[in-house]
mmCIF file of C-alpha atoms in Angstrom:
data_model
loop_
_atom_site.group_PDB
_atom_site.id
_atom_site.type_symbol
_atom_site.label_atom_id
_atom_site.label_comp_id
_atom_site.label_asym_id
_atom_site.label_seq_id
_atom_site.Cartn_x
_atom_site.Cartn_y
_atom_site.Cartn_z
ATOM 1 C CA MET A 17 -20.972 7.608 -14.195
ATOM 2 C CA PRO A 18 -20.503 11.502 -14.204
ATOM 3 C CA PRO A 19 -23.890 13.126 -15.308
ATOM 4 C CA HIS A 20 -22.363 15.741 -18.020
ATOM 5 C CA ILE A 21 -18.762 16.053 -18.624
ATOM 6 C CA GLY A 22 -18.942 19.051 -21.068
ATOM 7 C CA ALA A 23 -20.045 20.815 -17.569
ATOM 8 C CA TYR A 24 -15.856 21.242 -16.807
ATOM 9 C CA ALA A 25 -15.761 23.817 -19.968
ATOM 10 C CA LEU A 26 -18.045 25.877 -18.266
ATOM 11 C CA MET A 27 -16.796 25.505 -14.627
ATOM 12 C CA SER A 28 -12.757 26.215 -15.919
ATOM 13 C CA MET A 29 -14.128 29.365 -17.402
ATOM 14 C CA GLU A 30 -15.524 30.764 -14.559
ATOM 15 C CA SER A 31 -12.737 29.962 -12.776
ATOM 16 C CA ASP A 32 -9.069 30.638 -12.074
ATOM 17 C CA VAL A 33 -7.479 30.580 -15.154
ATOM 18 C CA SER A 34 -4.453 28.972 -14.076
ATOM 19 C CA HIS A 35 -5.700 25.645 -13.536
ATOM 20 C CA ARG A 36 -3.297 22.958 -15.888
ATOM 21 C CA TYR A 37 -5.299 20.840 -18.608
ATOM 22 C CA PHE A 38 -4.684 17.482 -19.765
ATOM 23 C CA GLU A 39 -2.318 19.106 -22.408
ATOM 24 C CA ASP A 40 -0.133 20.717 -19.223
ATOM 25 C CA PHE A 41 0.794 16.709 -17.365
ATOM 26 C CA THR A 42 3.575 14.731 -18.834
ATOM 27 C CA VAL A 43 4.463 11.152 -17.901
ATOM 28 C CA GLY A 44 6.817 11.442 -15.203
ATOM 29 C CA GLN A 45 5.849 14.558 -14.267
ATOM 30 C CA THR A 46 5.990 14.726 -10.277
ATOM 31 C CA PHE A 47 3.982 17.015 -7.777
ATOM 32 C CA GLY A 48 5.066 17.763 -3.916
ATOM 33 C CA SER A 49 2.874 18.966 -1.349
ATOM 34 C CA GLY A 50 2.598 20.921 1.836
ATOM 35 C CA ARG A 51 2.581 19.217 5.326
ATOM 36 C CA ILE A 52 -0.585 17.734 7.715
ATOM 37 C CA ARG A 53 0.271 16.827 11.248
ATOM 38 C CA VAL A 54 -2.158 13.984 12.379
ATOM 39 C CA GLU A 55 -3.725 15.299 15.748
ATOM 40 C CA PRO A 56 -3.872 12.351 17.866
ATOM 41 C CA GLU A 57 -7.564 13.613 19.348
ATOM 42 C CA ARG A 58 -8.576 13.763 15.413
ATOM 43 C CA ILE A 59 -7.518 10.462 15.368
ATOM 44 C CA LYS A 60 -10.070 9.157 17.966
ATOM 45 C CA SER A 61 -13.091 11.199 17.139
ATOM 46 C CA PHE A 62 -12.884 10.471 13.202
ATOM 47 C CA ALA A 63 -12.545 6.543 14.300
ATOM 48 C CA ALA A 64 -15.521 7.723 16.573
ATOM 49 C CA GLU A 65 -17.914 8.586 13.597
ATOM 50 C CA PHE A 66 -16.758 6.158 10.633
ATOM 51 C CA ASP A 67 -14.021 3.452 11.799
ATOM 52 C CA PRO A 68 -14.960 2.641 15.890
ATOM 53 C CA GLN A 69 -12.332 -0.115 16.371
ATOM 54 C CA PRO A 70 -10.432 -0.532 19.870
ATOM 55 C CA PHE A 71 -7.126 0.162 17.798
ATOM 56 C CA HIS A 72 -7.999 3.564 16.754
ATOM 57 C CA LEU A 73 -10.243 4.882 19.857
ATOM 58 C CA ASP A 74 -8.190 3.498 22.718
ATOM 59 C CA ASP A 75 -4.608 3.700 23.548
ATOM 60 C CA SER A 76 -4.559 0.989 25.575
ATOM 61 C CA ALA A 77 -6.639 -1.649 23.267
ATOM 62 C CA ALA A 78 -4.233 -0.559 20.448
ATOM 63 C CA SER A 79 -1.392 -1.769 22.326
ATOM 64 C CA ARG A 80 -2.590 -5.346 22.483
ATOM 65 C CA SER A 81 -4.073 -5.180 18.686
ATOM 66 C CA ILE A 82 -2.103 -5.975 15.179
ATOM 67 C CA PHE A 83 -1.106 -2.310 15.038
ATOM 68 C CA GLY A 84 1.155 -2.440 18.411
ATOM 69 C CA GLY A 85 -0.154 1.112 19.294
ATOM 70 C CA LEU A 86 -2.791 3.842 18.495
ATOM 71 C CA ALA A 87 -3.169 3.680 14.830
ATOM 72 C CA ALA A 88 -5.191 6.005 12.701
ATOM 73 C CA SER A 89 -7.963 5.052 10.532
ATOM 74 C CA GLY A 90 -6.820 4.243 6.636
ATOM 75 C CA TRP A 91 -9.898 6.175 5.877
ATOM 76 C CA HIS A 92 -8.290 8.840 7.798
ATOM 77 C CA THR A 93 -5.312 8.751 6.037
ATOM 78 C CA ALA A 94 -6.755 8.208 2.538
ATOM 79 C CA ALA A 95 -8.810 11.700 3.401
ATOM 80 C CA LEU A 96 -5.885 13.447 4.865
ATOM 81 C CA THR A 97 -4.318 12.744 1.597
ATOM 82 C CA ILE A 98 -7.201 14.007 -0.327
ATOM 83 C CA ARG A 99 -7.045 17.317 1.317
ATOM 84 C CA LEU A 100 -3.234 17.643 0.529
ATOM 85 C CA LEU A 101 -3.848 16.870 -3.018
ATOM 86 C CA VAL A 102 -6.015 19.478 -3.306
ATOM 87 C CA ASP A 103 -3.919 21.849 -1.975
ATOM 88 C CA SER A 104 -1.195 20.724 -4.045
ATOM 89 C CA GLY A 105 0.070 22.190 -7.309
ATOM 90 C CA ILE A 106 -1.368 19.612 -9.395
ATOM 91 C CA ASP A 107 -4.577 21.863 -9.476
ATOM 92 C CA PRO A 108 -6.344 20.043 -12.471
ATOM 93 C CA ALA A 109 -9.164 22.468 -14.217
ATOM 94 C CA GLY A 110 -12.634 21.144 -12.870
ATOM 95 C CA GLY A 111 -11.027 19.475 -9.690
ATOM 96 C CA ILE A 112 -9.409 16.339 -8.695
ATOM 97 C CA ILE A 113 -11.978 13.813 -9.580
ATOM 98 C CA GLY A 114 -11.290 10.186 -9.339
ATOM 99 C CA ALA A 115 -12.790 7.818 -12.002
ATOM 100 C CA GLY A 116 -11.444 4.778 -10.150
ATOM 101 C CA PHE A 117 -8.374 3.109 -8.372
ATOM 102 C CA ASP A 118 -5.847 0.802 -9.465
ATOM 103 C CA GLU A 119 -3.925 0.336 -5.821
ATOM 104 C CA LEU A 120 -4.980 1.737 -2.741
ATOM 105 C CA ARG A 121 -2.986 0.012 0.525
ATOM 106 C CA TRP A 122 -1.254 1.296 3.760
ATOM 107 C CA PRO A 123 2.058 -0.308 4.100
ATOM 108 C CA ARG A 124 2.499 1.392 7.622
ATOM 109 C CA PRO A 125 0.442 2.562 10.391
ATOM 110 C CA VAL A 126 -0.068 6.332 10.803
ATOM 111 C CA ARG A 127 0.798 7.137 14.204
ATOM 112 C CA PRO A 128 -0.026 10.406 16.493
ATOM 113 C CA GLY A 129 1.290 13.254 16.068
ATOM 114 C CA ASP A 130 3.002 12.233 12.247
ATOM 115 C CA GLU A 131 3.534 14.709 9.730
ATOM 116 C CA LEU A 132 2.557 13.806 6.044
ATOM 117 C CA HIS A 133 3.514 15.102 3.004
ATOM 118 C CA LEU A 134 2.808 13.575 -0.348
ATOM 119 C CA GLU A 135 4.880 12.683 -3.591
ATOM 120 C CA SER A 136 3.099 12.373 -6.706
ATOM 121 C CA MET A 137 4.036 11.038 -10.456
ATOM 122 C CA VAL A 138 2.022 10.944 -13.506
ATOM 123 C CA LEU A 139 2.277 7.443 -14.675
ATOM 124 C CA GLU A 140 0.447 7.302 -17.559
ATOM 125 C CA ALA A 141 -1.282 10.203 -19.528
ATOM 126 C CA ARG A 142 -4.140 9.821 -22.747
ATOM 127 C CA PRO A 143 -6.900 11.160 -24.762
ATOM 128 C CA SER A 144 -10.046 9.588 -24.126
ATOM 129 C CA ARG A 145 -11.259 7.926 -27.347
ATOM 130 C CA SER A 146 -14.847 8.567 -26.762
ATOM 131 C CA ARG A 147 -14.831 12.258 -25.492
ATOM 132 C CA PRO A 148 -12.524 14.741 -27.133
ATOM 133 C CA ASP A 149 -12.842 17.271 -24.724
ATOM 134 C CA GLN A 150 -10.985 15.220 -22.070
ATOM 135 C CA GLY A 151 -7.962 12.989 -20.912
ATOM 136 C CA TRP A 152 -7.050 10.247 -18.488
ATOM 137 C CA LEU A 153 -4.222 10.323 -16.313
ATOM 138 C CA LYS A 154 -2.823 7.898 -14.000
ATOM 139 C CA MET A 155 -1.157 8.978 -10.974
ATOM 140 C CA ARG A 156 0.632 7.224 -7.959
ATOM 141 C CA THR A 157 0.472 9.470 -4.996
ATOM 142 C CA THR A 158 2.294 8.249 -1.639
ATOM 143 C CA THR A 159 1.648 9.838 1.444
ATOM 144 C CA LEU A 160 4.923 9.555 3.329
ATOM 145 C CA ASN A 161 5.665 10.453 7.375
ATOM 146 C CA GLN A 162 8.154 12.473 8.489
ATOM 147 C CA LYS A 163 10.362 9.671 8.070
ATOM 148 C CA GLU A 164 9.970 9.384 4.700
ATOM 149 C CA GLU A 165 8.179 6.357 5.438
ATOM 150 C CA PRO A 166 5.341 5.424 2.945
ATOM 151 C CA VAL A 167 2.036 4.940 4.744
ATOM 152 C CA GLN A 168 -0.324 5.287 1.881
ATOM 153 C CA ILE A 169 0.184 4.328 -1.992
ATOM 154 C CA LEU A 170 -2.615 5.091 -4.166
ATOM 155 C CA VAL A 171 -2.730 4.919 -7.810
ATOM 156 C CA ALA A 172 -5.704 6.706 -9.077
ATOM 157 C CA ASN A 173 -7.227 7.425 -12.830
ATOM 158 C CA LEU A 174 -8.114 11.050 -12.845
ATOM 159 C CA VAL A 175 -10.600 12.529 -15.581
ATOM 160 C CA VAL A 176 -9.274 16.031 -16.722
ATOM 161 C CA PRO A 177 -10.516 18.401 -19.147
ATOM 162 C CA ARG A 178 -8.208 19.379 -22.893
ATOM 163 C CA ARG A 179 -7.366 22.527 -23.170
ATOM 164 C CA GLU A 180 -8.930 22.506 -26.724
ATOM 165 C CA ALA A 181 -12.123 22.039 -25.682
ATOM 166 C CA GLN A 182 -11.529 25.779 -24.257
ATOM 167 C CA SER A 183 -11.312 27.283 -27.174
ATOM 168 C CA MET B 7 3.281 -4.328 7.227
ATOM 169 C CA PRO B 8 1.300 -4.990 10.622
ATOM 170 C CA PRO B 9 4.106 -5.240 13.509
ATOM 171 C CA HIS B 10 2.766 -8.543 14.961
ATOM 172 C CA ILE B 11 -0.323 -10.659 13.854
ATOM 173 C CA GLY B 12 -0.321 -12.973 16.708
ATOM 174 C CA ALA B 13 -1.719 -10.224 18.572
ATOM 175 C CA TYR B 14 -4.959 -10.839 17.310
ATOM 176 C CA ALA B 15 -5.300 -14.116 19.480
ATOM 177 C CA LEU B 16 -4.548 -12.287 22.650
ATOM 178 C CA MET B 17 -6.750 -9.538 21.392
ATOM 179 C CA SER B 18 -9.910 -11.737 20.692
ATOM 180 C CA MET B 19 -9.241 -14.458 23.774
ATOM 181 C CA GLU B 20 -10.017 -10.788 25.994
ATOM 182 C CA SER B 21 -13.220 -9.638 23.624
ATOM 183 C CA ASP B 22 -16.535 -10.919 23.377
ATOM 184 C CA VAL B 23 -16.175 -14.605 22.001
ATOM 185 C CA SER B 24 -18.687 -14.289 19.152
ATOM 186 C CA HIS B 25 -16.644 -12.885 16.643
ATOM 187 C CA ARG B 26 -15.768 -14.687 13.554
ATOM 188 C CA TYR B 27 -13.106 -16.678 12.473
ATOM 189 C CA PHE B 28 -11.572 -17.450 8.823
ATOM 190 C CA GLU B 29 -13.370 -20.751 9.309
ATOM 191 C CA ASP B 30 -16.484 -19.083 10.042
ATOM 192 C CA PHE B 31 -16.354 -17.678 6.181
ATOM 193 C CA THR B 32 -17.450 -19.109 2.719
ATOM 194 C CA VAL B 33 -17.171 -18.008 -0.329
ATOM 195 C CA GLY B 34 -20.546 -16.976 -1.606
ATOM 196 C CA GLN B 35 -21.453 -16.093 1.675
ATOM 197 C CA THR B 36 -23.413 -12.460 2.155
ATOM 198 C CA PHE B 37 -23.782 -9.925 4.420
ATOM 199 C CA GLY B 38 -26.119 -6.786 4.876
ATOM 200 C CA SER B 39 -25.870 -3.895 7.139
ATOM 201 C CA GLY B 40 -27.823 -1.186 9.157
ATOM 202 C CA ARG B 41 -28.221 2.202 6.819
ATOM 203 C CA ILE B 42 -27.320 5.394 7.397
ATOM 204 C CA ARG B 43 -28.610 8.747 6.257
ATOM 205 C CA VAL B 44 -26.102 11.583 4.614
ATOM 206 C CA GLU B 45 -26.714 14.681 6.407
ATOM 207 C CA PRO B 46 -26.732 17.814 3.899
ATOM 208 C CA GLU B 47 -24.442 19.657 6.692
ATOM 209 C CA ARG B 48 -22.383 16.829 7.062
ATOM 210 C CA ILE B 49 -21.117 16.653 3.490
ATOM 211 C CA LYS B 50 -20.088 20.316 3.610
ATOM 212 C CA SER B 51 -18.002 19.672 6.369
ATOM 213 C CA PHE B 52 -16.574 17.146 5.538
ATOM 214 C CA ALA B 53 -15.347 18.607 2.629
ATOM 215 C CA ALA B 54 -14.505 21.504 4.271
ATOM 216 C CA GLU B 55 -12.099 19.661 6.169
ATOM 217 C CA PHE B 56 -10.936 16.815 4.106
ATOM 218 C CA ASP B 57 -11.701 17.575 0.377
ATOM 219 C CA PRO B 58 -12.741 21.180 -0.289
ATOM 220 C CA GLN B 59 -13.617 20.963 -3.895
ATOM 221 C CA PRO B 60 -16.739 23.453 -5.124
ATOM 222 C CA PHE B 61 -18.721 20.682 -5.870
ATOM 223 C CA HIS B 62 -18.893 19.048 -2.465
ATOM 224 C CA LEU B 63 -19.000 22.788 -0.740
ATOM 225 C CA ASP B 64 -21.350 25.088 -2.552
ATOM 226 C CA ASP B 65 -24.480 24.141 -3.414
ATOM 227 C CA SER B 66 -24.639 26.780 -6.482
ATOM 228 C CA ALA B 67 -21.049 25.709 -7.768
ATOM 229 C CA ALA B 68 -22.095 22.130 -7.683
ATOM 230 C CA SER B 69 -24.873 22.589 -9.834
ATOM 231 C CA ARG B 70 -22.468 23.861 -12.740
ATOM 232 C CA SER B 71 -20.135 21.221 -12.148
ATOM 233 C CA ILE B 72 -19.526 17.883 -13.126
ATOM 234 C CA PHE B 73 -22.082 16.013 -10.964
ATOM 235 C CA GLY B 74 -24.944 18.552 -11.863
ATOM 236 C CA GLY B 75 -25.609 19.090 -7.963
ATOM 237 C CA LEU B 76 -24.050 18.898 -4.599
ATOM 238 C CA ALA B 77 -22.221 15.391 -3.973
ATOM 239 C CA ALA B 78 -20.589 13.576 -1.127
ATOM 240 C CA SER B 79 -16.821 13.571 -1.279
ATOM 241 C CA GLY B 80 -16.018 9.824 -2.399
ATOM 242 C CA TRP B 81 -13.867 9.684 0.588
ATOM 243 C CA HIS B 82 -16.830 10.644 2.739
ATOM 244 C CA THR B 83 -18.546 7.867 0.977
ATOM 245 C CA ALA B 84 -15.622 5.368 1.874
ATOM 246 C CA ALA B 85 -16.184 6.399 5.431
ATOM 247 C CA LEU B 86 -19.740 5.901 5.946
ATOM 248 C CA THR B 87 -19.204 2.398 4.136
ATOM 249 C CA ILE B 88 -16.453 1.520 6.700
ATOM 250 C CA ARG B 89 -18.734 3.096 9.591
ATOM 251 C CA LEU B 90 -21.507 0.650 7.785
ATOM 252 C CA LEU B 91 -18.966 -2.571 7.661
ATOM 253 C CA VAL B 92 -17.482 -2.044 11.342
ATOM 254 C CA ASP B 93 -21.875 -2.094 12.530
ATOM 255 C CA SER B 94 -22.381 -4.943 10.537
ATOM 256 C CA GLY B 95 -22.388 -8.744 11.344
ATOM 257 C CA ILE B 96 -19.244 -9.500 9.610
ATOM 258 C CA ASP B 97 -17.639 -9.015 12.900
ATOM 259 C CA PRO B 98 -13.834 -11.032 12.053
ATOM 260 C CA ALA B 99 -12.211 -11.671 15.380
ATOM 261 C CA GLY B 100 -9.157 -8.667 15.124
ATOM 262 C CA GLY B 101 -11.175 -6.395 13.591
ATOM 263 C CA ILE B 102 -12.080 -5.206 10.128
ATOM 264 C CA ILE B 103 -8.604 -5.123 8.376
ATOM 265 C CA GLY B 104 -7.880 -4.322 4.907
ATOM 266 C CA ALA B 105 -4.785 -5.063 3.556
ATOM 267 C CA GLY B 106 -5.409 -3.963 0.101
ATOM 268 C CA PHE B 107 -7.794 -3.156 -2.564
ATOM 269 C CA ASP B 108 -8.532 -4.875 -5.624
ATOM 270 C CA GLU B 109 -11.039 -2.152 -6.599
ATOM 271 C CA LEU B 110 -12.370 1.111 -5.612
ATOM 272 C CA ARG B 111 -15.253 3.048 -7.541
ATOM 273 C CA TRP B 112 -17.727 5.318 -7.493
ATOM 274 C CA PRO B 113 -20.135 4.876 -10.354
ATOM 275 C CA ARG B 114 -22.709 7.827 -9.349
ATOM 276 C CA PRO B 115 -22.669 10.545 -6.681
ATOM 277 C CA VAL B 116 -24.110 10.155 -2.999
ATOM 278 C CA ARG B 117 -26.408 13.407 -3.016
ATOM 279 C CA PRO B 118 -27.778 15.019 0.187
ATOM 280 C CA GLY B 119 -30.019 12.959 2.018
ATOM 281 C CA ASP B 120 -29.250 9.706 0.461
ATOM 282 C CA GLU B 121 -29.297 6.717 2.769
ATOM 283 C CA LEU B 122 -26.661 4.389 2.154
ATOM 284 C CA HIS B 123 -26.463 0.844 3.433
ATOM 285 C CA LEU B 124 -24.406 -2.291 1.697
ATOM 286 C CA GLU B 125 -24.484 -5.673 0.523
ATOM 287 C CA SER B 126 -21.462 -7.782 0.973
ATOM 288 C CA MET B 127 -20.224 -10.919 -0.671
ATOM 289 C CA VAL B 128 -17.454 -13.331 0.060
ATOM 290 C CA LEU B 129 -15.488 -13.690 -2.994
ATOM 291 C CA GLU B 130 -12.277 -15.784 -2.246
ATOM 292 C CA ALA B 131 -11.306 -17.112 0.984
ATOM 293 C CA ARG B 132 -7.636 -19.044 1.280
ATOM 294 C CA PRO B 133 -5.712 -19.481 4.215
ATOM 295 C CA SER B 134 -2.102 -18.116 4.448
ATOM 296 C CA ARG B 135 0.920 -19.876 3.285
ATOM 297 C CA SER B 136 3.474 -17.782 5.449
ATOM 298 C CA ARG B 137 0.732 -17.450 8.568
ATOM 299 C CA PRO B 138 -0.993 -20.859 9.948
ATOM 300 C CA ASP B 139 -2.802 -18.370 12.161
ATOM 301 C CA GLN B 140 -4.420 -16.709 9.760
ATOM 302 C CA GLY B 141 -6.315 -16.375 6.547
ATOM 303 C CA TRP B 142 -7.525 -14.322 3.506
ATOM 304 C CA LEU B 143 -10.908 -12.884 2.700
ATOM 305 C CA LYS B 144 -11.648 -10.741 -0.678
ATOM 306 C CA MET B 145 -14.840 -9.822 0.137
ATOM 307 C CA ARG B 146 -16.824 -7.198 -2.188
ATOM 308 C CA THR B 147 -19.108 -4.465 -0.369
ATOM 309 C CA THR B 148 -21.331 -2.441 -2.586
ATOM 310 C CA THR B 149 -22.673 0.644 -1.025
ATOM 311 C CA LEU B 150 -26.250 1.632 -2.473
ATOM 312 C CA ASN B 151 -28.779 4.394 -2.091
ATOM 313 C CA GLN B 152 -32.129 4.411 -1.065
ATOM 314 C CA LYS B 153 -33.087 3.512 -4.753
ATOM 315 C CA GLU B 154 -30.827 0.439 -4.249
ATOM 316 C CA GLU B 155 -28.516 2.074 -7.211
ATOM 317 C CA PRO B 156 -24.531 1.117 -6.410
ATOM 318 C CA VAL B 157 -22.822 4.531 -5.205
ATOM 319 C CA GLN B 158 -19.193 2.537 -4.440
ATOM 320 C CA ILE B 159 -17.738 -0.674 -5.110
ATOM 321 C CA LEU B 160 -15.046 -1.811 -3.061
ATOM 322 C CA VAL B 161 -13.002 -5.183 -3.409
ATOM 323 C CA ALA B 162 -10.891 -5.669 -0.374
ATOM 324 C CA ASN B 163 -8.778 -8.248 0.701
ATOM 325 C CA LEU B 164 -9.109 -8.432 4.368
ATOM 326 C CA VAL B 165 -6.661 -10.431 7.119
ATOM 327 C CA VAL B 166 -8.540 -12.884 9.426
ATOM 328 C CA PRO B 167 -7.327 -14.940 11.988
ATOM 329 C CA ARG B 168 -7.984 -18.957 12.106
ATOM 330 C CA ARG B 169 -10.093 -20.460 15.033
ATOM 331 C CA GLU B 170 -7.199 -23.009 15.311
ATOM 332 C CA ALA B 171 -5.050 -20.703 16.474
ATOM 333 C CA GLN B 172 -6.748 -19.973 19.453
ATOM 334 C CA SER B 173 -6.341 -23.771 20.717
#
């Protein structure tokens, strides 16, 4: 587990004060994101390093696979999603820190040249019982392609510092 | 969802016949893996591309953060884990295809220079009701560092083709 949650306070005091604290989030609140293009060559180079399976590496083998054509590794899609999240307006003080996930799935393949963006929603928000300086957010982030089709569903539990802890 | 699971059969007929089919897995079966070192510079370059937060990018900022020192992005750990899985002896016919995850968490940080390996166990195995040519495996994969401390727990549901479908 994180060694010392109290470090949050120090970090946020030193940084830009525009970050969001637990009190700034409400259930039902939504966030969008920028867009990111999935480069065909990056699909293959990511796969070569981390997920070297034929359907992520080779167009011809991919066309004969379960995916019916070259598809990004799901872990590549997940990594692109965290990039979009970090750059989004969610911006929790202390950073985006996932303490666990309730759901992660890839309902359809990500294809070369797809352009991805996010729709995030706060599903739950509750103060921590054991740590008065922090709260928990359950947030669903759907990664969509340029046709607005979901390619990844992620439900994450985030640790977010409380503003009171700063005073 | 995957467009045509039937493609499995074609793919595996064309490939090395030593792959494992659903019938080759049993509940309680375990698998190890090779080892992979987490290079300090790769922690930072992965983060720069996918998870640009101070505790993954900069030693000094990381020492003041919740992690108390530079830590790999959890998504980097996840990507290294899939690499070890792909190279392991699990080797399902048709590839390692996660249809969803029951659990993904990072109980402690991955540090520069850590050496990771896996312990995987089959928790459940059941034939598909709707697709006689495939089955489902629920597999827990624990990623451990060189001190045998768990750094990631992943419980995945894998789609695996049945051998009967090949005859």
